[in-house]
Short mmCIF file of C-alpha atoms and ligand atoms in Angstrom, two decimals:
data_model
loop_
_atom_site.label_atom_id
_atom_site.label_comp_id
_atom_site.label_asym_id
_atom_site.label_seq_id
_atom_site.Cartn_x
_atom_site.Cartn_y
_atom_site.Cartn_z
CA MET A 13 -8.47 -3.54 -44.64
CA THR A 14 -9.23 -4.62 -41.14
CA GLY A 15 -6.10 -5.69 -39.29
CA ILE A 16 -5.75 -8.85 -37.24
CA LEU A 17 -2.69 -9.87 -35.24
CA ILE A 18 -1.93 -13.58 -34.96
CA LEU A 19 0.31 -14.01 -31.94
CA ASN A 20 2.02 -17.31 -31.26
CA GLY A 21 3.88 -18.00 -28.05
CA PRO A 22 6.63 -20.27 -26.78
CA ASN A 23 7.84 -23.27 -28.75
CA LEU A 24 5.44 -22.66 -31.63
CA ASN A 25 8.42 -21.61 -33.76
CA LEU A 26 9.26 -25.33 -33.73
CA LEU A 27 5.98 -26.38 -35.35
CA GLY A 28 6.56 -29.03 -37.98
CA THR A 29 9.28 -30.79 -36.03
CA ARG A 30 8.03 -30.43 -32.45
CA GLN A 31 6.17 -33.55 -31.25
CA PRO A 32 4.58 -34.11 -34.68
CA GLU A 33 2.32 -36.80 -33.20
CA VAL A 34 0.67 -34.03 -31.16
CA TYR A 35 1.11 -30.89 -33.27
CA GLY A 36 1.42 -32.23 -36.82
CA THR A 37 4.01 -31.55 -39.49
CA THR A 38 2.84 -28.16 -40.76
CA THR A 39 5.39 -25.44 -40.01
CA LEU A 40 4.55 -22.08 -38.46
CA ALA A 41 5.54 -20.36 -41.71
CA MET A 42 2.98 -22.49 -43.56
CA VAL A 43 0.29 -21.71 -40.98
CA GLU A 44 1.04 -17.99 -41.21
CA GLU A 45 0.99 -18.02 -45.01
CA ALA A 46 -2.36 -19.82 -45.07
CA CYS A 47 -3.74 -17.27 -42.58
CA ARG A 48 -2.51 -14.31 -44.65
CA ALA A 49 -4.11 -15.81 -47.78
CA HIS A 50 -7.39 -16.60 -46.05
CA GLY A 51 -7.43 -13.18 -44.42
CA GLU A 52 -6.99 -11.51 -47.78
CA ALA A 53 -9.85 -13.58 -49.20
CA ILE A 54 -12.25 -12.43 -46.46
CA GLY A 55 -11.04 -8.83 -46.16
CA LEU A 56 -8.70 -9.09 -43.18
CA SER A 57 -5.10 -7.92 -43.19
CA VAL A 58 -3.22 -10.50 -41.14
CA SER A 59 0.01 -9.72 -39.28
CA CYS A 60 1.89 -12.54 -37.58
CA LEU A 61 4.26 -12.56 -34.66
CA GLN A 62 5.87 -15.36 -32.67
CA THR A 63 7.90 -14.97 -29.50
CA ASN A 64 9.09 -17.34 -26.82
CA HIS A 65 8.91 -14.60 -24.18
CA GLU A 66 5.92 -13.77 -22.02
CA GLY A 67 6.82 -10.07 -21.80
CA GLY A 68 7.21 -9.93 -25.57
CA MET A 69 3.69 -11.26 -25.91
CA VAL A 70 2.41 -8.63 -23.48
CA ASP A 71 4.23 -5.91 -25.47
CA ALA A 72 2.75 -7.19 -28.75
CA ILE A 73 -0.77 -7.14 -27.30
CA HIS A 74 -0.25 -3.57 -26.06
CA ALA A 75 1.12 -2.49 -29.45
CA ALA A 76 -1.97 -3.90 -31.18
CA ARG A 77 -4.21 -1.41 -29.38
CA GLY A 78 -5.49 1.20 -31.82
CA VAL A 79 -3.74 -0.58 -34.71
CA GLN A 80 -5.43 -3.96 -35.03
CA ALA A 81 -9.14 -4.80 -34.90
CA GLY A 82 -8.67 -8.16 -33.24
CA LEU A 83 -6.28 -10.77 -31.92
CA ILE A 84 -5.77 -14.47 -32.43
CA ILE A 85 -3.57 -15.91 -29.72
CA ASN A 86 -1.97 -19.28 -29.23
CA ALA A 87 -0.06 -18.61 -26.03
CA GLY A 88 1.36 -22.14 -25.83
CA ALA A 89 2.14 -23.09 -22.24
CA TYR A 90 1.60 -19.49 -21.06
CA THR A 91 -2.10 -20.16 -21.64
CA HIS A 92 -2.10 -22.21 -18.48
CA THR A 93 0.05 -19.93 -16.31
CA SER A 94 -0.03 -16.31 -17.36
CA ILE A 95 -2.23 -13.85 -15.52
CA ALA A 96 -0.13 -11.12 -17.20
CA LEU A 97 -1.32 -12.20 -20.65
CA MET A 98 -4.91 -12.38 -19.48
CA ASP A 99 -4.61 -8.87 -18.03
CA ALA A 100 -3.00 -7.57 -21.24
CA VAL A 101 -5.88 -8.85 -23.39
CA ALA A 102 -8.43 -7.42 -20.96
CA SER A 103 -6.59 -4.09 -20.90
CA VAL A 104 -6.47 -3.43 -24.65
CA GLU A 105 -10.16 -4.21 -25.13
CA LEU A 106 -9.65 -5.96 -28.45
CA PRO A 107 -11.69 -9.03 -29.37
CA ALA A 108 -9.44 -12.06 -29.01
CA VAL A 109 -9.84 -15.66 -30.09
CA GLU A 110 -7.76 -18.29 -28.29
CA VAL A 111 -6.41 -21.06 -30.50
CA HIS A 112 -4.68 -24.35 -29.74
CA LEU A 113 -3.61 -26.92 -32.28
CA SER A 114 -4.25 -29.79 -29.89
CA ASN A 115 -7.37 -30.48 -27.87
CA ILE A 116 -6.06 -29.20 -24.53
CA HIS A 117 -9.10 -30.64 -22.73
CA ALA A 118 -8.21 -34.17 -23.79
CA ARG A 119 -4.64 -33.83 -22.48
CA GLU A 120 -3.02 -33.51 -19.04
CA PRO A 121 -5.15 -31.82 -16.37
CA PHE A 122 -2.78 -28.81 -16.15
CA ARG A 123 -3.65 -28.00 -19.77
CA HIS A 124 -7.38 -27.87 -19.03
CA VAL A 125 -6.99 -24.48 -17.34
CA SER A 126 -6.76 -21.39 -19.53
CA TYR A 127 -6.42 -17.92 -18.04
CA LEU A 128 -6.89 -16.48 -21.52
CA ALA A 129 -10.29 -18.12 -21.88
CA ARG A 130 -11.64 -15.74 -19.24
CA VAL A 131 -11.05 -12.75 -21.52
CA ALA A 132 -11.31 -14.33 -24.98
CA LEU A 133 -14.36 -14.25 -27.20
CA GLY A 134 -13.96 -18.00 -27.44
CA GLN A 135 -11.54 -20.85 -27.68
CA ILE A 136 -10.83 -23.10 -30.66
CA CYS A 137 -8.79 -26.21 -29.98
CA GLY A 138 -8.15 -29.62 -31.44
CA PHE A 139 -8.39 -28.79 -35.15
CA GLY A 140 -4.69 -28.32 -35.88
CA PRO A 141 -3.72 -25.43 -38.17
CA GLN A 142 -7.32 -25.19 -39.39
CA GLY A 143 -8.12 -23.66 -36.00
CA TYR A 144 -6.40 -20.41 -37.01
CA ILE A 145 -8.56 -20.21 -40.15
CA MET A 146 -11.65 -20.87 -38.05
CA ALA A 147 -10.54 -18.09 -35.69
CA LEU A 148 -10.22 -15.64 -38.60
CA ASP A 149 -13.76 -16.49 -39.72
CA ALA A 150 -15.00 -16.11 -36.15
CA LEU A 151 -13.38 -12.69 -35.77
CA LYS A 152 -14.70 -11.59 -39.16
CA GLY A 153 -18.22 -12.53 -38.09
CA HIS A 154 -17.78 -10.84 -34.74
CA LEU A 155 -16.46 -7.62 -36.26
CA GLU A 156 -19.38 -7.54 -38.68
CA GLY A 157 -21.74 -7.94 -35.76
CA ALA A 158 -22.93 -11.35 -36.90
C1 DQA B 9 -0.73 -25.58 -27.41
C2 DQA B 9 -1.18 -26.40 -26.17
C3 DQA B 9 -0.37 -26.02 -24.95
O1 DQA B 9 -0.78 -26.78 -23.84
C4 DQA B 9 1.11 -26.28 -25.20
O2 DQA B 9 1.87 -25.85 -24.09
C5 DQA B 9 1.59 -25.65 -26.45
C6 DQA B 9 0.76 -25.74 -27.64
C7 DQA B 9 -1.46 -26.05 -28.69
O3 DQA B 9 -1.42 -25.31 -29.66
O4 DQA B 9 -2.02 -27.15 -28.72
O5 DQA B 9 2.71 -25.15 -26.52
O6 DQA B 9 -1.05 -24.23 -27.18
#
């Protein structure tokens, strides 16, 4: 099966209890389980990783090279600050979809900027946990050349 890494960054381990008015009440474990199940249904083997550390995210992206066929990344606040993450995605040459639970473009101006967007296939934001499922479908289509 084709492997996909879903990488979540800082503070996303607190999903479910973190600012539920913004991020909802679904926990990260629930999101990851739904992604594994959906992946299985469409022929993708989903691995999930969450870290609060920028360097850990860079390491995970490097480790995906030659192992995974694509990446789904919610880099949390590092989206808006991290040139290192952008460079890591560009360096491993894996298709990556950027996901955000909230609509970052409807929020504070500093959230409108995404370094990752420069190297991602595309960005999905504002659809809550469903965004990860949409990203899996998008990667599936991309990998099939659709
Ligand atoms: C987020 C949006 C970011 O601006 C924020 O820092 C997060 C979560 C989202 O999923 O909506 O941590 O990536």
